[in-house]
Short mmCIF file of C-alpha atoms in Angstrom, two decimals:
data_model
loop_
_atom_site.label_atom_id
_atom_site.label_comp_id
_atom_site.label_asym_id
_atom_site.label_seq_id
_atom_site.Cartn_x
_atom_site.Cartn_y
_atom_site.Cartn_z
CA MET A 1 -0.40 31.04 -26.32
CA LYS A 2 1.69 27.86 -25.85
CA ASN A 3 2.48 28.89 -22.28
CA ILE A 4 -1.19 29.41 -21.44
CA PHE A 5 -2.06 25.98 -22.89
CA ALA A 6 0.80 24.32 -20.97
CA LEU A 7 -0.29 26.05 -17.76
CA ALA A 8 -3.90 24.95 -18.28
CA CYS A 9 -2.76 21.35 -18.84
CA LEU A 10 -0.58 21.48 -15.75
CA LEU A 11 -3.44 22.85 -13.65
CA LEU A 12 -5.79 20.16 -14.99
CA VAL A 13 -3.30 17.39 -14.19
CA GLY A 14 -2.80 18.90 -10.74
CA TYR A 15 -6.54 18.94 -10.16
CA ILE A 16 -6.90 15.33 -11.28
CA ALA A 17 -3.94 14.26 -9.15
CA LYS A 18 -5.53 15.86 -6.10
CA SER A 19 -8.94 14.33 -6.77
CA GLN A 20 -9.81 12.06 -3.91
CA GLU A 21 -9.95 8.33 -4.26
CA PRO A 22 -10.01 5.75 -1.50
CA SER A 23 -6.65 5.51 0.24
CA ILE A 24 -7.12 1.75 0.36
CA PHE A 25 -5.91 -0.42 -2.50
CA GLN A 26 -8.83 -2.43 -3.89
CA LYS A 27 -8.83 -5.47 -6.09
CA ASN A 28 -12.09 -6.91 -7.37
CA GLY A 29 -13.86 -4.23 -5.31
CA LEU A 30 -12.41 -5.55 -2.07
CA ALA A 31 -9.69 -4.42 0.31
CA LEU A 32 -6.75 -6.83 0.22
CA ASP A 33 -8.48 -8.81 -2.53
CA GLY A 34 -10.86 -10.21 0.07
CA TYR A 35 -8.28 -11.41 2.58
CA ASP A 36 -9.06 -11.09 6.29
CA VAL A 37 -6.88 -8.23 7.57
CA VAL A 38 -7.24 -9.37 11.19
CA ALA A 39 -5.88 -12.86 10.38
CA PHE A 40 -2.45 -11.39 9.55
CA PHE A 41 -2.19 -10.53 13.25
CA THR A 42 -4.00 -13.48 14.83
CA GLU A 43 -3.00 -16.34 12.51
CA HIS A 44 0.17 -14.79 11.02
CA LYS A 45 -0.85 -15.73 7.51
CA PRO A 46 -3.24 -14.58 4.79
CA VAL A 47 -6.70 -16.08 5.18
CA LYS A 48 -9.50 -15.47 2.68
CA GLY A 49 -12.54 -13.72 4.08
CA VAL A 50 -16.13 -14.54 3.20
CA ALA A 51 -18.99 -12.27 2.17
CA GLU A 52 -21.02 -13.37 5.19
CA PHE A 53 -18.58 -11.49 7.44
CA SER A 54 -18.12 -8.22 5.58
CA TYR A 55 -17.79 -4.64 6.76
CA GLN A 56 -17.72 -1.32 4.95
CA TYR A 57 -14.92 1.01 6.13
CA GLN A 58 -13.47 4.09 4.44
CA GLY A 59 -15.72 3.43 1.46
CA VAL A 60 -14.21 -0.01 0.90
CA GLN A 61 -15.58 -3.52 1.43
CA TRP A 62 -13.56 -5.66 3.88
CA LEU A 63 -14.08 -9.40 4.24
CA PHE A 64 -13.31 -11.49 7.31
CA SER A 65 -13.02 -15.22 7.94
CA SER A 66 -15.13 -15.07 11.10
CA ASP A 67 -17.61 -12.85 12.88
CA GLN A 68 -15.08 -12.50 15.70
CA HIS A 69 -12.53 -10.99 13.29
CA ARG A 70 -15.15 -8.65 11.83
CA GLN A 71 -16.05 -7.46 15.33
CA MET A 72 -12.39 -6.96 16.23
CA PHE A 73 -11.94 -4.79 13.13
CA GLU A 74 -15.13 -2.81 13.79
CA LYS A 75 -13.94 -2.05 17.31
CA GLU A 76 -10.38 -0.99 16.38
CA PRO A 77 -9.96 -0.59 12.61
CA LEU A 78 -6.80 1.52 12.89
CA LYS A 79 -5.09 -1.33 14.73
CA PHE A 80 -5.50 -3.62 11.72
CA LEU A 81 -5.37 -1.38 8.65
CA PRO A 82 -2.44 -2.18 6.38
CA GLN A 83 0.18 0.52 6.10
CA TYR A 84 -0.04 2.64 2.95
CA GLY A 85 -3.57 1.42 2.33
CA GLY A 86 -2.40 -2.04 1.29
CA TYR A 87 -0.37 -0.71 -1.64
CA CYS A 88 3.06 -2.27 -2.03
CA ALA A 89 5.26 -0.78 0.72
CA ASN A 90 8.30 -1.03 -1.56
CA GLY A 91 6.55 0.98 -4.28
CA ILE A 92 5.40 3.63 -1.80
CA MET A 93 9.04 4.03 -0.75
CA PHE A 94 9.56 5.42 -4.27
CA GLY A 95 6.29 7.40 -4.26
CA ILE A 96 4.76 4.82 -6.63
CA PRO A 97 1.45 3.23 -5.59
CA TRP A 98 1.58 -0.29 -7.02
CA GLY A 99 -0.96 -2.87 -6.00
CA GLY A 100 -0.13 -5.15 -3.12
CA ASN A 101 -0.37 -8.93 -2.91
CA ALA A 102 -1.75 -10.25 0.39
CA GLY A 103 0.50 -13.31 0.12
CA ASP A 104 3.58 -11.10 0.48
CA PHE A 105 3.37 -9.39 3.85
CA ARG A 106 5.20 -8.66 7.06
CA VAL A 107 4.01 -7.44 10.44
CA VAL A 108 6.56 -5.11 12.05
CA ASN A 109 5.93 -3.39 15.37
CA ASP A 110 2.24 -4.34 15.16
CA LYS A 111 1.89 -2.77 11.70
CA LEU A 112 0.97 -4.70 8.57
CA TYR A 113 3.04 -4.12 5.44
CA ILE A 114 1.89 -5.57 2.11
CA PHE A 115 4.23 -6.07 -0.86
CA GLY A 116 3.81 -6.64 -4.58
CA GLY A 117 5.94 -9.80 -4.62
CA ALA A 118 8.69 -11.71 -2.86
CA VAL A 119 11.56 -9.73 -4.44
CA SER A 120 9.87 -6.44 -3.60
CA GLN A 121 9.47 -7.58 0.00
CA ALA A 122 13.04 -8.84 0.27
CA ALA A 123 14.41 -5.57 -1.18
CA PHE A 124 12.38 -3.53 1.30
CA GLU A 125 13.57 -5.70 4.19
CA LEU A 126 17.26 -5.14 3.34
CA GLU A 127 17.04 -1.75 5.10
CA MET A 128 13.69 -2.03 6.85
CA ASP A 129 13.84 1.01 9.16
CA LYS A 130 15.17 3.35 6.46
CA ASN A 131 12.63 2.11 3.93
CA ILE A 132 9.71 2.41 6.34
CA ALA A 133 10.74 6.02 7.04
CA LEU A 134 10.91 6.79 3.30
CA ALA A 135 7.57 5.11 2.61
CA ASP A 136 5.94 6.91 5.56
CA ASP A 137 7.09 10.26 4.17
CA TYR A 138 6.00 9.61 0.58
CA TRP A 139 2.65 8.21 1.71
CA GLU A 140 1.84 11.29 3.79
CA GLN A 141 3.32 13.90 1.45
CA GLU A 142 2.34 12.60 -1.99
CA VAL A 143 0.32 9.42 -2.24
CA LYS A 144 -2.39 9.25 0.43
CA GLY A 145 -5.76 10.38 -0.92
CA ASN A 146 -4.43 11.28 -4.36
CA ASN A 147 -5.24 9.63 -7.68
CA SER A 148 -2.99 6.56 -7.73
CA PHE A 149 -2.80 6.40 -11.54
CA ILE A 150 -1.60 10.01 -11.83
CA GLN A 151 0.80 9.60 -8.89
CA ARG A 152 2.26 6.44 -10.38
CA ALA A 153 2.69 8.07 -13.79
CA LYS A 154 4.32 11.12 -12.22
CA ARG A 155 6.86 9.11 -10.25
CA LEU A 156 7.68 6.79 -13.11
CA VAL A 157 8.68 9.88 -15.10
CA ILE A 158 10.04 12.09 -12.30
CA ARG A 159 11.85 9.55 -10.18
CA VAL A 160 12.90 10.02 -6.57
CA PRO A 161 16.67 10.33 -6.01
CA HIS A 162 16.92 6.85 -4.43
CA TYR A 163 14.88 5.09 -7.15
CA LYS A 164 15.97 1.58 -8.12
CA THR A 165 14.55 -0.56 -10.90
CA GLY A 166 13.12 -3.99 -10.20
CA GLU A 167 16.24 -5.50 -11.76
CA GLU A 168 18.53 -3.43 -9.53
CA GLN A 169 16.56 -4.45 -6.45
CA ALA A 170 16.59 -8.13 -7.49
CA ALA A 171 20.39 -7.97 -7.90
CA GLU A 172 20.75 -6.45 -4.41
CA VAL A 173 18.51 -9.14 -2.92
CA GLN A 174 20.50 -11.86 -4.70
CA ALA A 175 23.83 -10.35 -3.60
CA ALA A 176 22.59 -10.26 0.01
CA GLY A 177 21.37 -13.87 -0.25
CA LYS A 178 17.90 -12.84 0.96
CA LEU A 179 14.47 -14.08 0.02
CA GLY A 180 11.06 -12.70 1.05
CA SER A 181 9.98 -13.99 4.47
#
């Protein structure tokens, strides 16, 4: 009887984990907490968008600082979408979808990466190519389209082989003398 109950719980958790949710991190009901995703490419800095220039894409509200930016996004959304849906790239490298902070970002090879903080960004940048490859794999294989709460809980319990705590990453960043860019 215990085995049947455990199997039922496992199947339920699996079903919940596979339940679809937007693959875009939202804060306050907005992608990138209302920052203009196009501005990262055109102005090389985070710029707050305004409700007047909004656009609905992938079930998420996007704000832009100008009508020109909104039109650019409408025309080529895939060109501007943040990698890993705007979740912290460093977290995705571990299969853990943590929220991203638009103030901590980097554009690499015309792709926007968002991070959860300066130390997270600096740790990711220590081995950028390797970490992008890891994050790409975990995003496609585990995170994208799945319930972020369940995925996060799973990977905080069942950690990936290369997992490092925030403290371990901070020590590596300090030892390398690096800060977030």
